[in-house]
Tab-separated table of C-alpha atoms and ligand atoms in Angstrom:
chain	number	residue	atom	x	y	z
A	84	MET	CA	-85.356	-95.821	-95.155
A	85	ALA	CA	-88.914	-94.733	-96.038
A	86	LEU	CA	-90.599	-93.144	-98.531
A	87	ILE	CA	-92.729	-90.529	-96.723
A	88	VAL	CA	-95.561	-87.625	-97.975
A	89	GLN	CA	-95.781	-84.775	-96.161
A	90	LYS	CA	-98.400	-82.258	-96.430
A	91	TYR	CA	-98.512	-78.629	-95.508
A	92	GLY	CA	-101.643	-76.837	-94.450
A	93	GLY	CA	-101.911	-72.536	-95.471
A	94	SER	CA	-102.094	-72.252	-91.848
A	95	SER	CA	-97.847	-74.080	-91.809
A	96	VAL	CA	-96.642	-72.557	-94.986
A	97	ALA	CA	-98.510	-68.806	-93.781
A	98	ASP	CA	-95.488	-66.290	-94.021
A	99	THR	CA	-92.266	-67.018	-95.941
A	100	GLU	CA	-90.412	-67.427	-92.066
A	101	SER	CA	-92.872	-70.264	-91.584
A	102	ILE	CA	-92.370	-71.059	-94.877
A	103	LYS	CA	-88.270	-71.379	-93.608
A	104	ARG	CA	-89.332	-72.992	-90.959
A	105	VAL	CA	-91.229	-75.768	-93.163
A	106	ALA	CA	-88.294	-76.114	-94.836
A	107	ARG	CA	-86.175	-77.005	-92.053
A	108	ARG	CA	-88.159	-79.852	-91.228
A	109	ILE	CA	-88.238	-80.803	-94.440
A	110	ILE	CA	-84.750	-81.363	-94.706
A	111	ASP	CA	-84.461	-83.178	-90.986
A	112	THR	CA	-86.816	-85.222	-92.038
A	113	LYS	CA	-84.404	-86.488	-95.455
A	114	ARG	CA	-80.978	-86.329	-93.353
A	115	LYS	CA	-82.845	-88.903	-91.244
A	116	GLY	CA	-82.413	-90.694	-94.688
A	117	HIS	CA	-85.620	-90.712	-95.669
A	118	ASP	CA	-86.967	-89.348	-99.332
A	119	VAL	CA	-89.685	-87.035	-99.006
A	120	ALA	CA	-92.367	-85.539	-101.131
A	121	VAL	CA	-94.436	-82.854	-99.962
A	122	VAL	CA	-97.939	-81.534	-101.156
A	123	VAL	CA	-98.725	-77.913	-100.305
A	124	SER	CA	-101.661	-75.616	-100.033
A	125	ALA	CA	-101.626	-72.186	-100.622
A	126	MET	CA	-99.848	-69.794	-98.174
A	127	GLY	CA	-102.565	-68.471	-95.121
A	128	ASP	CA	-105.513	-67.471	-96.967
A	129	THR	CA	-104.698	-66.749	-100.372
A	130	THR	CA	-107.182	-68.985	-101.167
A	131	ASP	CA	-110.270	-66.872	-99.661
A	132	ASP	CA	-107.549	-63.601	-101.483
A	133	LEU	CA	-107.895	-64.808	-104.942
A	134	ILE	CA	-111.686	-65.754	-104.323
A	135	ASP	CA	-112.771	-61.977	-103.405
A	136	GLN	CA	-110.675	-60.737	-105.649
A	137	ALA	CA	-112.440	-62.463	-108.696
A	138	LEU	CA	-115.856	-61.572	-106.583
A	139	ASP	CA	-115.533	-58.273	-107.220
A	140	ILE	CA	-114.686	-58.161	-110.104
A	141	ASP	CA	-117.531	-59.830	-111.517
A	142	SER	CA	-120.349	-61.953	-108.802
A	143	ASN	CA	-120.217	-64.680	-111.676
A	144	PRO	CA	-116.758	-65.647	-112.951
A	145	PRO	CA	-116.922	-68.753	-115.395
A	146	ASP	CA	-115.575	-71.675	-114.155
A	147	ARG	CA	-112.613	-72.108	-115.620
A	148	GLU	CA	-111.015	-68.761	-115.189
A	149	MET	CA	-111.609	-69.155	-110.929
A	150	ASP	CA	-109.715	-72.712	-111.621
A	151	MET	CA	-107.556	-70.899	-113.778
A	152	LEU	CA	-107.259	-68.435	-110.130
A	153	MET	CA	-107.180	-70.467	-108.011
A	154	THR	CA	-104.127	-73.053	-108.799
A	155	ALA	CA	-102.224	-69.990	-108.941
A	156	GLY	CA	-102.022	-69.813	-104.653
A	157	GLU	CA	-100.165	-73.066	-104.305
A	158	ARG	CA	-98.204	-72.269	-107.438
A	159	ILE	CA	-96.235	-69.314	-105.382
A	160	SER	CA	-96.807	-71.391	-101.431
A	161	MET	CA	-93.901	-74.336	-104.055
A	162	SER	CA	-92.581	-72.178	-105.513
A	163	LEU	CA	-90.757	-70.162	-102.354
A	164	LEU	CA	-91.144	-73.799	-100.191
A	165	ALA	CA	-88.405	-75.278	-102.965
A	166	MET	CA	-86.176	-71.833	-102.337
A	167	ALA	CA	-86.182	-71.733	-99.115
A	168	ILE	CA	-85.009	-75.750	-99.227
A	169	HIS	CA	-82.353	-74.674	-101.648
A	170	ALA	CA	-81.231	-71.919	-100.041
A	171	ALA	CA	-80.982	-74.230	-96.881
A	172	GLY	CA	-78.642	-75.768	-98.585
A	173	ALA	CA	-80.831	-78.920	-99.959
A	174	HIS	CA	-82.386	-80.002	-103.214
A	175	ALA	CA	-85.515	-79.024	-104.438
A	176	GLN	CA	-88.154	-78.870	-107.584
A	177	SER	CA	-91.363	-78.045	-107.655
A	178	PHE	CA	-93.733	-79.084	-110.138
A	179	THR	CA	-97.423	-77.569	-110.823
A	180	GLY	CA	-100.208	-79.655	-110.456
A	181	ARG	CA	-100.052	-80.748	-114.073
A	182	GLN	CA	-96.816	-82.122	-113.834
A	183	ALA	CA	-97.099	-83.990	-111.129
A	184	GLY	CA	-99.062	-85.737	-113.439
A	185	PHE	CA	-102.502	-85.365	-111.413
A	186	LEU	CA	-105.517	-86.151	-114.188
A	187	THR	CA	-108.807	-85.087	-113.364
A	188	ASP	CA	-112.061	-84.739	-114.835
A	189	ALA	CA	-113.382	-81.860	-116.196
A	190	ARG	CA	-115.668	-80.527	-113.529
A	191	TYR	CA	-113.807	-76.865	-111.961
A	192	GLY	CA	-113.818	-76.563	-108.817
A	193	ALA	CA	-115.009	-79.559	-107.918
A	194	ALA	CA	-112.792	-82.148	-110.035
A	195	HIS	CA	-112.393	-85.601	-109.030
A	196	ILE	CA	-108.714	-86.901	-109.336
A	197	ARG	CA	-108.715	-89.893	-112.453
A	198	ALA	CA	-104.914	-90.840	-112.045
A	199	VAL	CA	-101.785	-89.720	-110.400
A	200	LYS	CA	-98.959	-90.309	-113.397
A	201	PRO	CA	-96.586	-88.155	-110.994
A	202	GLN	CA	-92.754	-89.496	-112.983
A	203	ARG	CA	-91.407	-86.014	-112.316
A	204	VAL	CA	-91.700	-86.237	-108.811
A	205	LYS	CA	-89.988	-89.900	-109.003
A	206	ASP	CA	-87.441	-88.646	-110.934
A	207	ALA	CA	-86.831	-85.590	-108.699
A	208	LEU	CA	-86.689	-88.497	-105.376
A	209	ALA	CA	-84.575	-90.170	-107.415
A	210	GLN	CA	-82.145	-87.518	-108.208
A	211	GLY	CA	-82.192	-87.988	-103.871
A	212	ASP	CA	-84.005	-84.014	-104.079
A	213	VAL	CA	-86.940	-83.038	-102.145
A	214	ALA	CA	-90.241	-82.944	-104.512
A	215	ILE	CA	-92.239	-80.378	-103.858
A	216	VAL	CA	-96.502	-80.862	-105.297
A	217	ALA	CA	-99.409	-78.362	-105.634
A	218	GLY	CA	-102.423	-78.972	-103.613
A	219	PHE	CA	-105.698	-78.659	-104.610
A	220	GLN	CA	-105.100	-78.786	-108.403
A	221	GLY	CA	-104.971	-81.133	-112.018
A	222	ILE	CA	-105.607	-81.391	-115.817
A	223	ASN	CA	-108.635	-82.544	-117.721
A	224	ALA	CA	-108.590	-83.555	-120.486
A	225	LEU	CA	-108.693	-80.669	-122.581
A	226	GLY	CA	-105.172	-79.690	-120.040
A	227	ASP	CA	-107.092	-77.218	-118.790
A	228	PRO	CA	-105.843	-76.354	-114.650
A	229	THR	CA	-108.999	-77.919	-112.222
A	230	THR	CA	-109.411	-78.089	-108.707
A	231	LEU	CA	-110.544	-80.473	-105.959
A	232	GLY	CA	-112.219	-78.778	-103.904
A	233	ARG	CA	-111.515	-75.991	-100.901
A	234	GLY	CA	-109.162	-77.992	-98.483
A	235	GLY	CA	-108.408	-80.828	-101.933
A	236	SER	CA	-104.629	-80.595	-100.369
A	237	ASP	CA	-105.341	-83.421	-97.661
A	238	THR	CA	-106.241	-85.230	-101.043
A	239	SER	CA	-103.612	-84.562	-103.251
A	240	ALA	CA	-101.207	-85.220	-100.987
A	241	VAL	CA	-103.243	-89.454	-100.365
A	242	ALA	CA	-103.400	-89.512	-104.334
A	243	LEU	CA	-99.603	-88.530	-104.955
A	244	ALA	CA	-99.062	-91.108	-101.163
A	245	VAL	CA	-100.611	-94.159	-103.077
A	246	ALA	CA	-99.874	-93.356	-106.287
A	247	LEU	CA	-95.605	-93.694	-105.629
A	248	GLY	CA	-96.190	-96.461	-103.305
A	249	ALA	CA	-95.518	-94.099	-99.675
A	250	ASP	CA	-95.232	-95.683	-96.623
A	251	ILE	CA	-96.474	-93.066	-94.540
A	252	CYS	CA	-98.803	-89.512	-95.816
A	253	GLU	CA	-98.848	-87.272	-92.893
A	254	ILE	CA	-99.984	-83.894	-92.629
A	255	TYR	CA	-99.203	-80.595	-90.869
A	256	THR	CA	-100.829	-78.519	-89.350
A	257	ASP	CA	-101.689	-76.599	-86.597
A	258	VAL	CA	-103.038	-78.471	-83.906
A	259	ASP	CA	-101.228	-81.618	-82.379
A	260	GLY	CA	-103.259	-84.002	-83.986
A	261	ILE	CA	-106.811	-85.218	-83.750
A	262	PHE	CA	-109.367	-84.457	-80.885
A	263	THR	CA	-112.266	-84.477	-79.101
A	264	ALA	CA	-113.586	-81.473	-79.462
A	265	ASP	CA	-111.612	-78.320	-81.614
A	266	PRO	CA	-108.908	-76.967	-78.752
A	267	ARG	CA	-108.077	-74.323	-80.084
A	268	ILE	CA	-111.664	-74.131	-78.448
A	269	VAL	CA	-112.071	-76.674	-76.335
A	270	PRO	CA	-108.869	-75.690	-73.827
A	271	ALA	CA	-109.799	-79.792	-72.034
A	272	ALA	CA	-109.556	-81.006	-75.385
A	273	LYS	CA	-107.755	-84.562	-75.570
A	274	ARG	CA	-105.682	-85.378	-78.403
A	275	ILE	CA	-107.049	-88.947	-79.748
A	276	PRO	CA	-103.385	-91.095	-80.607
A	277	ASN	CA	-104.936	-94.098	-82.948
A	278	ILE	CA	-108.616	-93.276	-84.846
A	279	SER	CA	-109.493	-95.911	-87.450
A	280	TYR	CA	-110.815	-93.993	-91.158
A	281	GLU	CA	-114.963	-94.989	-90.060
A	282	GLU	CA	-113.960	-93.087	-86.883
A	283	ILE	CA	-112.833	-89.948	-89.183
A	284	LEU	CA	-115.433	-90.161	-91.033
A	285	GLU	CA	-118.021	-90.692	-88.723
A	286	MET	CA	-116.261	-86.889	-87.114
A	287	SER	CA	-116.270	-85.290	-90.115
A	288	ALA	CA	-120.166	-85.741	-91.270
A	289	CYS	CA	-121.398	-83.989	-87.570
A	290	GLY	CA	-119.313	-81.149	-88.805
A	291	SER	CA	-115.299	-81.595	-87.826
A	292	LYS	CA	-113.085	-79.920	-89.935
A	293	VAL	CA	-109.699	-82.329	-89.041
A	294	LEU	CA	-109.050	-83.879	-93.193
A	295	ALA	CA	-110.933	-83.281	-95.580
A	296	LEU	CA	-114.178	-85.817	-95.863
A	297	ARG	CA	-112.406	-87.332	-99.384
A	298	CYS	CA	-109.254	-87.561	-98.503
A	299	VAL	CA	-109.910	-89.686	-95.760
A	300	GLU	CA	-111.571	-92.029	-97.719
A	301	TYR	CA	-108.898	-91.921	-100.527
A	302	ALA	CA	-106.445	-92.988	-97.807
A	303	GLU	CA	-109.186	-95.831	-96.527
A	304	HIS	CA	-110.114	-96.901	-100.198
A	305	PHE	CA	-106.125	-97.509	-100.842
A	306	SER	CA	-104.832	-98.457	-97.030
A	307	MET	CA	-103.120	-95.315	-96.837
A	308	PRO	CA	-101.116	-94.821	-93.025
A	309	LEU	CA	-101.361	-91.235	-91.960
A	310	HIS	CA	-100.644	-88.903	-89.397
A	311	VAL	CA	-102.124	-85.374	-88.649
A	312	ARG	CA	-99.506	-83.558	-87.031
A	313	SER	CA	-98.736	-80.289	-85.567
A	314	SER	CA	-96.138	-78.383	-87.790
A	315	PHE	CA	-95.349	-76.253	-84.410
A	316	SER	CA	-93.980	-78.812	-82.528
A	317	HIS	CA	-92.320	-82.292	-82.793
A	318	ARG	CA	-94.893	-83.994	-80.570
A	319	PRO	CA	-97.155	-87.241	-82.285
A	320	GLY	CA	-99.702	-86.460	-83.415
A	321	THR	CA	-103.232	-88.957	-83.886
A	322	LEU	CA	-102.416	-92.512	-86.844
A	323	VAL	CA	-104.807	-93.166	-88.661
A	324	LEU	CA	-103.536	-96.756	-89.787
A	325	PRO	CA	-105.643	-99.611	-91.682
A	326	GLU	CA	-106.538	-103.325	-89.899
A	327	GLY	CA	-103.801	-105.287	-88.929
A	328	VAL	CA	-100.537	-101.941	-89.084
A	329	ASP	CA	-98.797	-101.696	-86.339
A	330	ALA	CA	-98.356	-97.582	-85.063
A	331	GLY	CA	-94.131	-99.209	-83.930
A	332	SER	CA	-93.940	-99.949	-87.818
A	333	ILE	CA	-95.092	-96.183	-89.008
A	334	PRO	CA	-91.175	-94.356	-89.934
A	335	ASN	CA	-90.478	-90.768	-89.205
A	336	VAL	CA	-93.353	-90.778	-85.451
A	337	GLN	CA	-91.482	-89.222	-83.100
B	1248	LIG	N1	-105.526	-73.475	-100.982
B	1248	LIG	C1	-107.172	-74.748	-100.998
B	1248	LIG	C2	-107.945	-74.293	-100.447
B	1248	LIG	O1	-107.807	-72.632	-99.695
B	1248	LIG	C3	-106.497	-75.600	-100.722
B	1248	LIG	C4	-106.337	-76.316	-99.572
B	1248	LIG	O2	-105.946	-75.953	-98.919
B	1248	LIG	O3	-106.377	-78.382	-98.967
B	1248	LIG	O4	-109.018	-74.540	-100.070
B	1249	LIG	MG1	-106.346	-72.839	-97.435
């Protein structure tokens, strides 16, 4: 039995049907005997839509209110996903960044994670429940919500995986892993089955948008294995493993 953190991006939870599909996938992993903690992004274009609404009202909105607004997106997806798991006959509890113990510095819109104290998440897992955590958010020393910068849910997932001592952090997206080029644009692009943290950082530096840069740095620093894969297929994706870790030892690859 392993402890698996699964992160589902906005395209994987874009509508209620997708949320139900993801719920089934989480339950499947659980039924294989694993403990599962999930980090979710906001549904589809929610974050962009919230920003547009804010800018309609004020071309220069207060940073604190922007983070108050943007953290609402992940709150919607996490609670709907918990309901979908419940409706499918399993148990889940959702947690905001604050409830999950994500403590950040004071910088609204681009906060850095200072510590993760996920006691509520551990308690939920110990009860046999799926724990679902809102990505992209934490609280500052004032107790106000902060966001980690666009695409920050990847970093939330890795930080949670590190704090829980997870065996693997699975990053679910809408393509089968990391490719030599964007497969949505270049059909001949090939999936890269294994890649190092350094190689991804080099790709990110030249504009590849596979994973948030900070998430890869964080994973490398704490030697957290990553599996980037599609939530729309069951094919293995791309494994990013620390030196000396064998792909055969990674749970839930098939
Ligand atoms: N919802 C946030 C964004 O769109 C965070 C994320 O998706 O990782 O940037
Ligand atoms: Mg998003």
